[in-house]
mmCIF file of C-alpha atoms in Angstrom:
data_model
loop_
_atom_site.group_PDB
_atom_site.id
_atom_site.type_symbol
_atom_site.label_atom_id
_atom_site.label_comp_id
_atom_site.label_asym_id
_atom_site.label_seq_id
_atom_site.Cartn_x
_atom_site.Cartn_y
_atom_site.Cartn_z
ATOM 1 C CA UNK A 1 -15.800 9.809 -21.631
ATOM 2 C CA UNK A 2 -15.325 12.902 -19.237
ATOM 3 C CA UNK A 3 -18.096 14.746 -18.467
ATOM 4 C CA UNK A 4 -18.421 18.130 -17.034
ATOM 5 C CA UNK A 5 -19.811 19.723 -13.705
ATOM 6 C CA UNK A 6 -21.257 22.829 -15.431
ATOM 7 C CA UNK A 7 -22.597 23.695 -11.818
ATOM 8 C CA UNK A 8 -18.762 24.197 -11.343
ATOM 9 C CA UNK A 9 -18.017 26.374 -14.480
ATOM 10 C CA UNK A 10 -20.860 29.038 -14.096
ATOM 11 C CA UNK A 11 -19.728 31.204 -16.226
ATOM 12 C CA UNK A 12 -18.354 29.036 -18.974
ATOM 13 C CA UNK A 13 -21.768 27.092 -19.215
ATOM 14 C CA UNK A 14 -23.529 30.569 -19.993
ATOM 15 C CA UNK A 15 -21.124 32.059 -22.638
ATOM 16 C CA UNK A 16 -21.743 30.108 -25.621
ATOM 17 C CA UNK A 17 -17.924 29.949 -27.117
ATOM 18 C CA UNK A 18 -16.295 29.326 -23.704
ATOM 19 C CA UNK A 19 -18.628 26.381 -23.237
ATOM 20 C CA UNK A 20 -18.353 24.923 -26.972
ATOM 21 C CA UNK A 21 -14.471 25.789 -26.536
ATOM 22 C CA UNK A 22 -14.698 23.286 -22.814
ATOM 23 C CA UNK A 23 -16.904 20.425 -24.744
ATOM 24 C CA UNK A 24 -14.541 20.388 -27.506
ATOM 25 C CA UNK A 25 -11.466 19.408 -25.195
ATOM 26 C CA UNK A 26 -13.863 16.554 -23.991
ATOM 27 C CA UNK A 27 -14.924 15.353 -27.228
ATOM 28 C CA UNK A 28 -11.212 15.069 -28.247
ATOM 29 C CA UNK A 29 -10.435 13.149 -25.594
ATOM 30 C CA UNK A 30 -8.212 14.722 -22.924
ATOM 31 C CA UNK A 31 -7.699 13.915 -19.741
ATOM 32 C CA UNK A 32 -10.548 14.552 -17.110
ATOM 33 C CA UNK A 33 -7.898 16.806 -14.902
ATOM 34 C CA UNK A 34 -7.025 18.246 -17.876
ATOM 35 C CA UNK A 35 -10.380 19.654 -18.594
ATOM 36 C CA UNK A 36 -11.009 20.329 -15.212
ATOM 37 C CA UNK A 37 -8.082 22.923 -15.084
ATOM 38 C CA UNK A 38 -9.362 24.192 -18.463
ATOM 39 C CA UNK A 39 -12.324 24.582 -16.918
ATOM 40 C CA UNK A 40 -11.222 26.264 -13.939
ATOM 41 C CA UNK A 41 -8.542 28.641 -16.068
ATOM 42 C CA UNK A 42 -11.753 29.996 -17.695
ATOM 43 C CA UNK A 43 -14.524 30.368 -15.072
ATOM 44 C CA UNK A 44 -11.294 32.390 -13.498
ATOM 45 C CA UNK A 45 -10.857 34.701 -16.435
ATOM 46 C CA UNK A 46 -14.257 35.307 -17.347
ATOM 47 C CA UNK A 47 -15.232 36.128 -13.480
ATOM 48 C CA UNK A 48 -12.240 38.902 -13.614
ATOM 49 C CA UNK A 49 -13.864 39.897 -16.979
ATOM 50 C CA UNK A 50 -17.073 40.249 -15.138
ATOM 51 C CA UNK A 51 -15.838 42.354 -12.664
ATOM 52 C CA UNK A 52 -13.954 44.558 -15.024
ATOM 53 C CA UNK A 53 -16.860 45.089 -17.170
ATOM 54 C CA UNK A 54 -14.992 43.212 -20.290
ATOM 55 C CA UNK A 55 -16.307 40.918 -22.808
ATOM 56 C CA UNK A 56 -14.021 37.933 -23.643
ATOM 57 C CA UNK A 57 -14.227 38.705 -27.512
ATOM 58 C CA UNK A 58 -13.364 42.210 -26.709
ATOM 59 C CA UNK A 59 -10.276 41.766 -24.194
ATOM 60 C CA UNK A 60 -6.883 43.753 -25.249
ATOM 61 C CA UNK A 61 -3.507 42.801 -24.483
ATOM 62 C CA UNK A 62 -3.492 45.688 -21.695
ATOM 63 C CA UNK A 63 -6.394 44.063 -20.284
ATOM 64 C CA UNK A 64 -4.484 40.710 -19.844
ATOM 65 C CA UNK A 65 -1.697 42.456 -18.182
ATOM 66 C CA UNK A 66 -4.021 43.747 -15.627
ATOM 67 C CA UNK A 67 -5.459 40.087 -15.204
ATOM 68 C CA UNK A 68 -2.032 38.891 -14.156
ATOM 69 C CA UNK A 69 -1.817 41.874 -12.224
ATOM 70 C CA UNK A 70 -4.500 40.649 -10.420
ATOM 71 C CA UNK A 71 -3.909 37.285 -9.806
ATOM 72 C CA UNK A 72 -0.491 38.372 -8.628
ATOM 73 C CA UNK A 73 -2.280 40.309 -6.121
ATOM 74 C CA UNK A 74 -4.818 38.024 -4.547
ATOM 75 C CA UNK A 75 -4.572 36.762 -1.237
ATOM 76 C CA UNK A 76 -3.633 33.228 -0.446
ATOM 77 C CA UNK A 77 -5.781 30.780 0.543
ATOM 78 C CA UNK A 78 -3.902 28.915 3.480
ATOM 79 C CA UNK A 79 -2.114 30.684 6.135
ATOM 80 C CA UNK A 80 1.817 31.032 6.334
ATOM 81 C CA UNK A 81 4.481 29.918 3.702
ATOM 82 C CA UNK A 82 3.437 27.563 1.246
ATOM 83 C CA UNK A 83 6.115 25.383 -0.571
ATOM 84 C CA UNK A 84 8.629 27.122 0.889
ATOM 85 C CA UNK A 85 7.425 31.073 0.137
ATOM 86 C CA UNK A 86 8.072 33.231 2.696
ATOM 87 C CA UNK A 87 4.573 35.755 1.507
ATOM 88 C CA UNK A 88 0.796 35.017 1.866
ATOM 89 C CA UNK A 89 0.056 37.042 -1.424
ATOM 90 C CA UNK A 90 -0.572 36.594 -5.057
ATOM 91 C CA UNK A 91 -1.265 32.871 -6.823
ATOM 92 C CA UNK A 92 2.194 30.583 -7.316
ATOM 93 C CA UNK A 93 3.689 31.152 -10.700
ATOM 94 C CA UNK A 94 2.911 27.810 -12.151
ATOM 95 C CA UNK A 95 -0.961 28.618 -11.292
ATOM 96 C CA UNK A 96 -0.639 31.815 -13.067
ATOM 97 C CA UNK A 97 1.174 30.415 -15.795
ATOM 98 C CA UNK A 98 -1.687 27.450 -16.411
ATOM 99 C CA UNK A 99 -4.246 30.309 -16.082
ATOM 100 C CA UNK A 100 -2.446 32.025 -18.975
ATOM 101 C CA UNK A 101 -2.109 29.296 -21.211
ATOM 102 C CA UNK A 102 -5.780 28.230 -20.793
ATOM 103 C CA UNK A 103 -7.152 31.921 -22.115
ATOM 104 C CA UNK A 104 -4.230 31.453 -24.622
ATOM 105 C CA UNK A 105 -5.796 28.453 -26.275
ATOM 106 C CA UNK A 106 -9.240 30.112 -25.450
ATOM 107 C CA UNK A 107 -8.405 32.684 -28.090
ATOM 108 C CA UNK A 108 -6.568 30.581 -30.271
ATOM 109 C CA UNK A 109 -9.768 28.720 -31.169
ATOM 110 C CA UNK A 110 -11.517 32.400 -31.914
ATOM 111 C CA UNK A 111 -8.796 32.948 -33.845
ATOM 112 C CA UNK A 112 -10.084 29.881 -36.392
ATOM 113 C CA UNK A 113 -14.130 30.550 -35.590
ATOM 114 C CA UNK A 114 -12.689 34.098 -36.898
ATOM 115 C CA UNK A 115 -14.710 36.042 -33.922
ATOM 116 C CA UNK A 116 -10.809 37.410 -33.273
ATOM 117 C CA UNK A 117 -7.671 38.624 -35.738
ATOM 118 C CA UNK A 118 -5.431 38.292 -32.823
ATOM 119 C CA UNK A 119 -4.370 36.725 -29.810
ATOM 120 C CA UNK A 120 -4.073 38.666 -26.623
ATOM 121 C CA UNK A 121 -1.671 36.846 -24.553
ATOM 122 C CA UNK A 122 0.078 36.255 -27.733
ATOM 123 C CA UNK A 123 3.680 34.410 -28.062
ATOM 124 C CA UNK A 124 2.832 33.269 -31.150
ATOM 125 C CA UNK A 125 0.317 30.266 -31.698
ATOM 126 C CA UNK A 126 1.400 26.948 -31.615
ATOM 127 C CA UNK A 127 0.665 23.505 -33.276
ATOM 128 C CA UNK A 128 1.967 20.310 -32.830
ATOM 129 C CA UNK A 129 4.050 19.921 -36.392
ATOM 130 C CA UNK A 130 4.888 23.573 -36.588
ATOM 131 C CA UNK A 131 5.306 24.810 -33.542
ATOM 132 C CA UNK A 132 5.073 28.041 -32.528
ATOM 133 C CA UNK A 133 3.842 30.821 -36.013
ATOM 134 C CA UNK A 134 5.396 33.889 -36.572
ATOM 135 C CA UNK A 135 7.501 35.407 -34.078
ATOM 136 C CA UNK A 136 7.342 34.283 -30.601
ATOM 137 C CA UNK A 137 7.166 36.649 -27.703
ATOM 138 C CA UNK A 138 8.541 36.942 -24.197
ATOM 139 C CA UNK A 139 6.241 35.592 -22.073
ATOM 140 C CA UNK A 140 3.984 38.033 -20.123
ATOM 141 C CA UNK A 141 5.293 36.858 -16.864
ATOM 142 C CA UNK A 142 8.445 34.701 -15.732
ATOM 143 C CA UNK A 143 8.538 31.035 -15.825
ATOM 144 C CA UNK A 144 10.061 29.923 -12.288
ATOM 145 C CA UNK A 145 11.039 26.128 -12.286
ATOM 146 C CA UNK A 146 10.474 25.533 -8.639
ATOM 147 C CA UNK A 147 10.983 21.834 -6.887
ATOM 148 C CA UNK A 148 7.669 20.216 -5.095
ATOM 149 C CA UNK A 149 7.744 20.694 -1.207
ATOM 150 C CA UNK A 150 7.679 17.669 0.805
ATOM 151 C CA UNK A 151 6.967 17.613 4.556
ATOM 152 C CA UNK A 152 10.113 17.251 6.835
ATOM 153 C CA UNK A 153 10.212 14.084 8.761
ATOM 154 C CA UNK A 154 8.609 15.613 11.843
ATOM 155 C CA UNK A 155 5.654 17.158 10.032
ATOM 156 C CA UNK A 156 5.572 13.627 8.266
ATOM 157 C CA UNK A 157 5.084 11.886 11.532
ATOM 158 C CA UNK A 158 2.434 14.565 13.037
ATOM 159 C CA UNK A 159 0.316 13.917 9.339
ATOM 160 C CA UNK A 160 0.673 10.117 10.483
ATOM 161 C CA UNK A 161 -0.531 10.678 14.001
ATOM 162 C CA UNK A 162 -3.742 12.345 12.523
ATOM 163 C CA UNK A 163 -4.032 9.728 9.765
ATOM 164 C CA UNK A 164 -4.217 6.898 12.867
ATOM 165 C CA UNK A 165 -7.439 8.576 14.418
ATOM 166 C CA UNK A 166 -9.196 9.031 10.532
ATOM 167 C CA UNK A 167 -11.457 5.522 9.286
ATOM 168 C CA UNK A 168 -10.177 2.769 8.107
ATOM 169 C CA UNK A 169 -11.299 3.864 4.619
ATOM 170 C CA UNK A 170 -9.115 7.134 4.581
ATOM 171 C CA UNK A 171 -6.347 5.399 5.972
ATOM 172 C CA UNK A 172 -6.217 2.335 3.340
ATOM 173 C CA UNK A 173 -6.320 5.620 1.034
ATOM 174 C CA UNK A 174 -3.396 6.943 2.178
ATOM 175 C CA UNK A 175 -1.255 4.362 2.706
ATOM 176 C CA UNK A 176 -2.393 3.139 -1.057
ATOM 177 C CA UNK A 177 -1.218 6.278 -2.089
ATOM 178 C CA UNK A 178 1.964 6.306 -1.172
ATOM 179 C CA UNK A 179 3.227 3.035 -1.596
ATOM 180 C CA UNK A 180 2.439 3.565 -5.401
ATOM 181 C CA UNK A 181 3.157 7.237 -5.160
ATOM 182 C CA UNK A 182 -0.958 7.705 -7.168
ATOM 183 C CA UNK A 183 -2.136 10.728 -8.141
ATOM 184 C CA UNK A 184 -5.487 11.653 -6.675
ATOM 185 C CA UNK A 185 -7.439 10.590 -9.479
ATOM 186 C CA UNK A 186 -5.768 7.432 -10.214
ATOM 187 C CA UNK A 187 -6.439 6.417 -6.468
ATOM 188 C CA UNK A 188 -10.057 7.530 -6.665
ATOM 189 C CA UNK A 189 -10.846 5.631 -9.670
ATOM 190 C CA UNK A 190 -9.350 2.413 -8.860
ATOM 191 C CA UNK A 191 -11.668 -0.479 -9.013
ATOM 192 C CA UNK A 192 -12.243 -3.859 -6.914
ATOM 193 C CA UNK A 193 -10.843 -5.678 -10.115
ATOM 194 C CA UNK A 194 -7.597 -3.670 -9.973
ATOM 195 C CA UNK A 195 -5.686 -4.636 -7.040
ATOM 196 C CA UNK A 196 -4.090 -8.147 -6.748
ATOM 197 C CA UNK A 197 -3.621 -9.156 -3.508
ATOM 198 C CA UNK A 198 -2.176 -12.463 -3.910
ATOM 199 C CA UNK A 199 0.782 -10.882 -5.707
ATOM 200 C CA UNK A 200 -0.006 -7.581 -4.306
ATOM 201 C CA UNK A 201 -0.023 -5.673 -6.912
ATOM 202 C CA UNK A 202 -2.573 -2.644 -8.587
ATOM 203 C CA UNK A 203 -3.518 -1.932 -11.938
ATOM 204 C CA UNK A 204 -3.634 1.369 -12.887
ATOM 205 C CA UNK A 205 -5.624 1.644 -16.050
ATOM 206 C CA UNK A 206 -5.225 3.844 -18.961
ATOM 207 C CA UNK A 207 -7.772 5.808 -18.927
ATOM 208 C CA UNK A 208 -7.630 7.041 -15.538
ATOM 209 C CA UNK A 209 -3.818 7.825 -16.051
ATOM 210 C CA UNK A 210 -2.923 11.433 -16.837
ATOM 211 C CA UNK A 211 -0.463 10.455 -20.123
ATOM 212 C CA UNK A 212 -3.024 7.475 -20.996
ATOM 213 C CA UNK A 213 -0.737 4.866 -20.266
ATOM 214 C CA UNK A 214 -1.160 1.767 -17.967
ATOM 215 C CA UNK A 215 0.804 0.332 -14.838
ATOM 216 C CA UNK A 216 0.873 -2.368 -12.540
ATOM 217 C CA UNK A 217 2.378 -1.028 -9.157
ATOM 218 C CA UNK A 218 3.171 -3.277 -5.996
ATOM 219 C CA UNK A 219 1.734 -2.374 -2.381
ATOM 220 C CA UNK A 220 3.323 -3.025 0.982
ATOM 221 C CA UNK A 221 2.262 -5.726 3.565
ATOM 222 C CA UNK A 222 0.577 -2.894 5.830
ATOM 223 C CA UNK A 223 -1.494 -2.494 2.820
ATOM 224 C CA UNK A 224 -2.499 -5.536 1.965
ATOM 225 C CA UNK A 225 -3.802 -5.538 6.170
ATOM 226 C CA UNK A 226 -5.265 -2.550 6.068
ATOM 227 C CA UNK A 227 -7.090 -3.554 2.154
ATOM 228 C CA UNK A 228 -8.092 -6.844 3.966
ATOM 229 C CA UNK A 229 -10.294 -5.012 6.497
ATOM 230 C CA UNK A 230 -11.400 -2.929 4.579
ATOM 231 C CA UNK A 231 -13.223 -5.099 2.263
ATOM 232 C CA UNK A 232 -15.244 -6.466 4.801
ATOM 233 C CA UNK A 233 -16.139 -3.315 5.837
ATOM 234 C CA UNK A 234 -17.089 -2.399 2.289
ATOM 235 C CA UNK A 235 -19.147 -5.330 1.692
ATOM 236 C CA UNK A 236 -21.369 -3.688 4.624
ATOM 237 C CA UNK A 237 -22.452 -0.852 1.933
ATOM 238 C CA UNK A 238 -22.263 -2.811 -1.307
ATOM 239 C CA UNK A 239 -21.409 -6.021 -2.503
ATOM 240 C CA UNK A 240 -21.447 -5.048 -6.094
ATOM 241 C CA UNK A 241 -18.188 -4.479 -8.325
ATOM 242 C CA UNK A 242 -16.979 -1.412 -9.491
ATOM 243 C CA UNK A 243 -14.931 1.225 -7.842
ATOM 244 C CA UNK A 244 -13.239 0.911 -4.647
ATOM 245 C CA UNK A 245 -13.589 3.722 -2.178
ATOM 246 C CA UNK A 246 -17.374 4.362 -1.284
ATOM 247 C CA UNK A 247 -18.944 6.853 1.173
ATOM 248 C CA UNK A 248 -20.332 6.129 4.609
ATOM 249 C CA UNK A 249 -21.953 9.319 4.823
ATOM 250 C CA UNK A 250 -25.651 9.457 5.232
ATOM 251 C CA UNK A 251 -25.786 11.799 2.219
ATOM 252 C CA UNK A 252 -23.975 10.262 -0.127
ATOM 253 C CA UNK A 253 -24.218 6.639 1.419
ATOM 254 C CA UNK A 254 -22.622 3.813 -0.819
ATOM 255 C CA UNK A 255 -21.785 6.364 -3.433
ATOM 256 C CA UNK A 256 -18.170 6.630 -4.901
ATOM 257 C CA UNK A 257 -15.620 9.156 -3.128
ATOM 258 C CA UNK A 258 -15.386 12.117 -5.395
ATOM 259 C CA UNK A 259 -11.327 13.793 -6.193
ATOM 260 C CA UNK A 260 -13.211 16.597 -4.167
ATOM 261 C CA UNK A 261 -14.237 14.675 -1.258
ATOM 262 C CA UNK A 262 -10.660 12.988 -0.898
ATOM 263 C CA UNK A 263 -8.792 16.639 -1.195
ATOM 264 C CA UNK A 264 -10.999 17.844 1.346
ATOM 265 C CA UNK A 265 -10.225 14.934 3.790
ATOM 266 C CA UNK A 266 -6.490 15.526 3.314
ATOM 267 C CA UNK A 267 -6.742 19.221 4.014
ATOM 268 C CA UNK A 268 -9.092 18.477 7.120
ATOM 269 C CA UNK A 269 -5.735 16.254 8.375
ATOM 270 C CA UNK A 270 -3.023 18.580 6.938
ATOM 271 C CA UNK A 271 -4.856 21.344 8.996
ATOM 272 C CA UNK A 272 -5.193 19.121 12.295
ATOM 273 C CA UNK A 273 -1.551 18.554 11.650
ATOM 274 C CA UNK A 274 -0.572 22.087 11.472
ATOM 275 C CA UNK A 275 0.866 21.339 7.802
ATOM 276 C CA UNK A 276 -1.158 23.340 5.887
ATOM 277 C CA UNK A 277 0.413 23.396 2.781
ATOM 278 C CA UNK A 278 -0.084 19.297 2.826
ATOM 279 C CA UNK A 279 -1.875 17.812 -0.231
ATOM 280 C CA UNK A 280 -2.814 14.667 -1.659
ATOM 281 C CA UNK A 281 0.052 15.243 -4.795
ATOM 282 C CA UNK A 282 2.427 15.690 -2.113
ATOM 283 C CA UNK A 283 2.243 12.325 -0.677
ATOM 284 C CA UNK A 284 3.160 11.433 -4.774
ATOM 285 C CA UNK A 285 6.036 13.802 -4.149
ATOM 286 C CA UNK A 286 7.136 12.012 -1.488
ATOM 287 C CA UNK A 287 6.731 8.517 -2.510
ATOM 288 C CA UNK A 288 8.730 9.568 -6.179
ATOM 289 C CA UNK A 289 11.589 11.499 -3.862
ATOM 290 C CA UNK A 290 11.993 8.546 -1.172
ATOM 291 C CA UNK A 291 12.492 6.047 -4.306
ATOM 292 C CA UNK A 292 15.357 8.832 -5.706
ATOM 293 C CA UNK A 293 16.853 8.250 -2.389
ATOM 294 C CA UNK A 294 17.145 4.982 -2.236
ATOM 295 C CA UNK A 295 18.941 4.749 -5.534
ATOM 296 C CA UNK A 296 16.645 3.992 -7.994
ATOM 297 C CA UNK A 297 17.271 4.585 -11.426
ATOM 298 C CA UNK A 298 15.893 8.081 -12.999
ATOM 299 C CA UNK A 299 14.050 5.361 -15.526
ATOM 300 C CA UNK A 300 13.071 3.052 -13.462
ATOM 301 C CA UNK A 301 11.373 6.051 -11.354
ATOM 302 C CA UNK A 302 9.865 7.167 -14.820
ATOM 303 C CA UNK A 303 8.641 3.982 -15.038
ATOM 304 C CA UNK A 304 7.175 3.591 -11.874
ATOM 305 C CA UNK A 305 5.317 6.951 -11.757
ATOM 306 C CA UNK A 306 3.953 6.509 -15.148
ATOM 307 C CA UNK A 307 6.188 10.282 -16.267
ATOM 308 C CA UNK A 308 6.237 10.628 -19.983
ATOM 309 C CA UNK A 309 9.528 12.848 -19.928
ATOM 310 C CA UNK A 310 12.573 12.588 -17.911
ATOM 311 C CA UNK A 311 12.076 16.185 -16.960
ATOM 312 C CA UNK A 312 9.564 15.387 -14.811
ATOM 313 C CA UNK A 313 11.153 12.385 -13.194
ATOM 314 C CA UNK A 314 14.505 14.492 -12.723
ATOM 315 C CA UNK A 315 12.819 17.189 -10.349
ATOM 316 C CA UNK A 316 12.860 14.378 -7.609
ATOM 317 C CA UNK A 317 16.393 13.841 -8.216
ATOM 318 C CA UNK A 318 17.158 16.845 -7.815
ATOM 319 C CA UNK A 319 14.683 16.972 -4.467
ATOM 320 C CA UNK A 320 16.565 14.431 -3.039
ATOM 321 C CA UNK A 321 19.716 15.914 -3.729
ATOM 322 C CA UNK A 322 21.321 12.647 -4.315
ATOM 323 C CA UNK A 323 23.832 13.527 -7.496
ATOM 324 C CA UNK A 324 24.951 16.112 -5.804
ATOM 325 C CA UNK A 325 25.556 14.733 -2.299
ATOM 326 C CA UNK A 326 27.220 11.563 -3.857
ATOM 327 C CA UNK A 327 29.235 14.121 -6.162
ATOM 328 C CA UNK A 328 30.322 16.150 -3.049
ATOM 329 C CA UNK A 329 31.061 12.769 -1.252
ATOM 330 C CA UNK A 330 33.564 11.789 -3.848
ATOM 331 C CA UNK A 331 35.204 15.404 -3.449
ATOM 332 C CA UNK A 332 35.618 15.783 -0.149
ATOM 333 C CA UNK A 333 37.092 12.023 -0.278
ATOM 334 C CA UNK A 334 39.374 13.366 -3.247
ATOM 335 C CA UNK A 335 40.075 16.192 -0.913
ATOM 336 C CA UNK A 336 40.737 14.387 1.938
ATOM 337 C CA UNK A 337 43.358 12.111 0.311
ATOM 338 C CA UNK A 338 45.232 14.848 -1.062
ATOM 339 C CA UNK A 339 45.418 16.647 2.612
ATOM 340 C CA UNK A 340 46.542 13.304 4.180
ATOM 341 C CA UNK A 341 49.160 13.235 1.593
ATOM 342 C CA UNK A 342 50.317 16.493 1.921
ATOM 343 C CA UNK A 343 51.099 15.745 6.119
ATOM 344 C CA UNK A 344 53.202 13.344 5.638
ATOM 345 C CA UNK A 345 55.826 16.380 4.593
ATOM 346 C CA UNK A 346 55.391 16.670 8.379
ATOM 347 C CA UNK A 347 57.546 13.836 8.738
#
């Protein structure tokens, strides 16, 4: 079961409904990112409720509009454009729209412990067979559907150059993650009894999966090298089963390497790269786009990155823009045999 780093949640430990709200989303069983953006939507709001002097039971609607105000207004936490933004203020509009929906279902559940009549952020409340009660608002702010950035070639190849100088551990990581496009906690949480290397293959187990479902994934030969070595090398700090990736730190010696401790490592080389908006989902993003590229099948891409819904598969069809080059390919070709036909009134 997930458990949660109250040290990380301050303020949610101490307020008594936040934190019963944040073990209830554990105890039903959702994913550990899951509650660890929960957790991280409300340690937000309740510090911006600590500096405005407001009580979560007591927010108004006008104090959530001055809450996205706020985050709107923050300064970034990188330098220069990030995913393609050309302005170094205010959180990106799918952060401030997860923030929003976390205090959303934060006062939905006051709503039924009856400590609130009404919702603040409102549009409506929503359950799974009924969907949204009563009459459902705009929301508060606009929903932008933006595309994942991915690194151009060149900044590719300067990430690679720093990856080559990082330990063999970090760079088993990274190539692991990309051949099977993982997300950081799926690559984290892999075991010794997942990977396959006669066939190679991984297992990606259920539980670590964001949508609970399991996959086996292949890896490339450079892989299977760089896993080789790197067993022996582990067997230097334990011999035991269990998860993969340890720590050679003195600290933390033999101990498991933490989502944090990867995310940091990939910043440390996105930074010594001069690609600062680099992270470990966009080597996913890349992986899922290169496959889109080379013609696979929206399903079997599904398939491969372990997506639910299409939706989510079709934003790196769309990133490659392969329909649409193939589609203007075929017109220009239409074109073009049309024009031909047309000079031969020149004869």
């Amino acid at each position: 079961m997930t458990s949660i780093d109250w040290e990380r949640y301050p303020r949610v430990a101490y307020q008594p409904q936040a934190r019963l709200w944040l073990t209830i989303q554990v105890n039903l069983g959702l994913a550990h990112n899951t509650v660890m953006a929960y957790g991280r939507g409300l340690e937000d709001f309740l510090r911006f409720c600590e500096l405005h002097g407001i009580t979560s039971e007591q927010a108004t609607r006008e104090h959530i509009a001055l809450y996205v105000h706020d985050m709107a207004q923050r300064p970034r936490s990188v330098s220069g454009p990030v995913a393609g933004r050309n302005y170094d203020v205010g959180l990106a509009n799918a952060t401030m729209q997860q923030r929003l929906t976390v205090v959303r279902l934060f006062y939905d559940y006051l709503m039924e412990e009856q400590i609130r009549e009404d919702n603040p952020v409102g549009r409506g409340r929503y359950t799974p067979d009924k969907g949204f009660a009563g009459a459902r608002e705009r929301g508060l702010i606009p929903h932008y559907h933006m595309l994942p950035w991915i690194p151009t070639e060149e900044q590719w190849l300067g990430i690679l150059g720093v990856v080559r100088t990082e330990s063999l551990r970090t760079r088993l990581m990274f190539a692991m993650s990309y051949d099977a496009g993982l997300r950081r906690e799926e690559l984290c949480l892999l075991e010794t009894g997942d990977i396959d290397p006669s066939r190679q293959h991984l297992r990606i187990r259920a539980e670590t999966t964001k949508n609970r479902r399991e996959r086996i994934l292949p890896y490339c030969g450079t892989t299977s090298l760089l896993y080789g070595a790197y067993l022996q090398q582990r067997r230097k700090l334990s011999r035991g089963r269990g998860l993969l990736f340890l720590s050679e730190s003195r600290r933390n010696y033999a101990q498991p390497i933490s989502f944090w401790t990867w995310s940091k490592i990939v910043h440390n080389i996105a930074n010594r790269a001069n690609v600062p908006q680099f992270s470990p989902h966009t080597i996913r993003h890349l992986c899922l786009t290169d496959l889109a590229r080379a013609g696979w099948d929206m399903h079997e891409i599904a398939l491969f990155a372990g997506h639910r819904s299409l939706q989510s598969t079709l934003l790196y069809i769309h990133l490659s823009g392969r329909e649409l080059a193939e589609r203007l390919e075929r017109s220009m070709n239409t074109i073009r045999a049309l024009r031909v036909t047309t000079l031969e009134e020149l004869l």
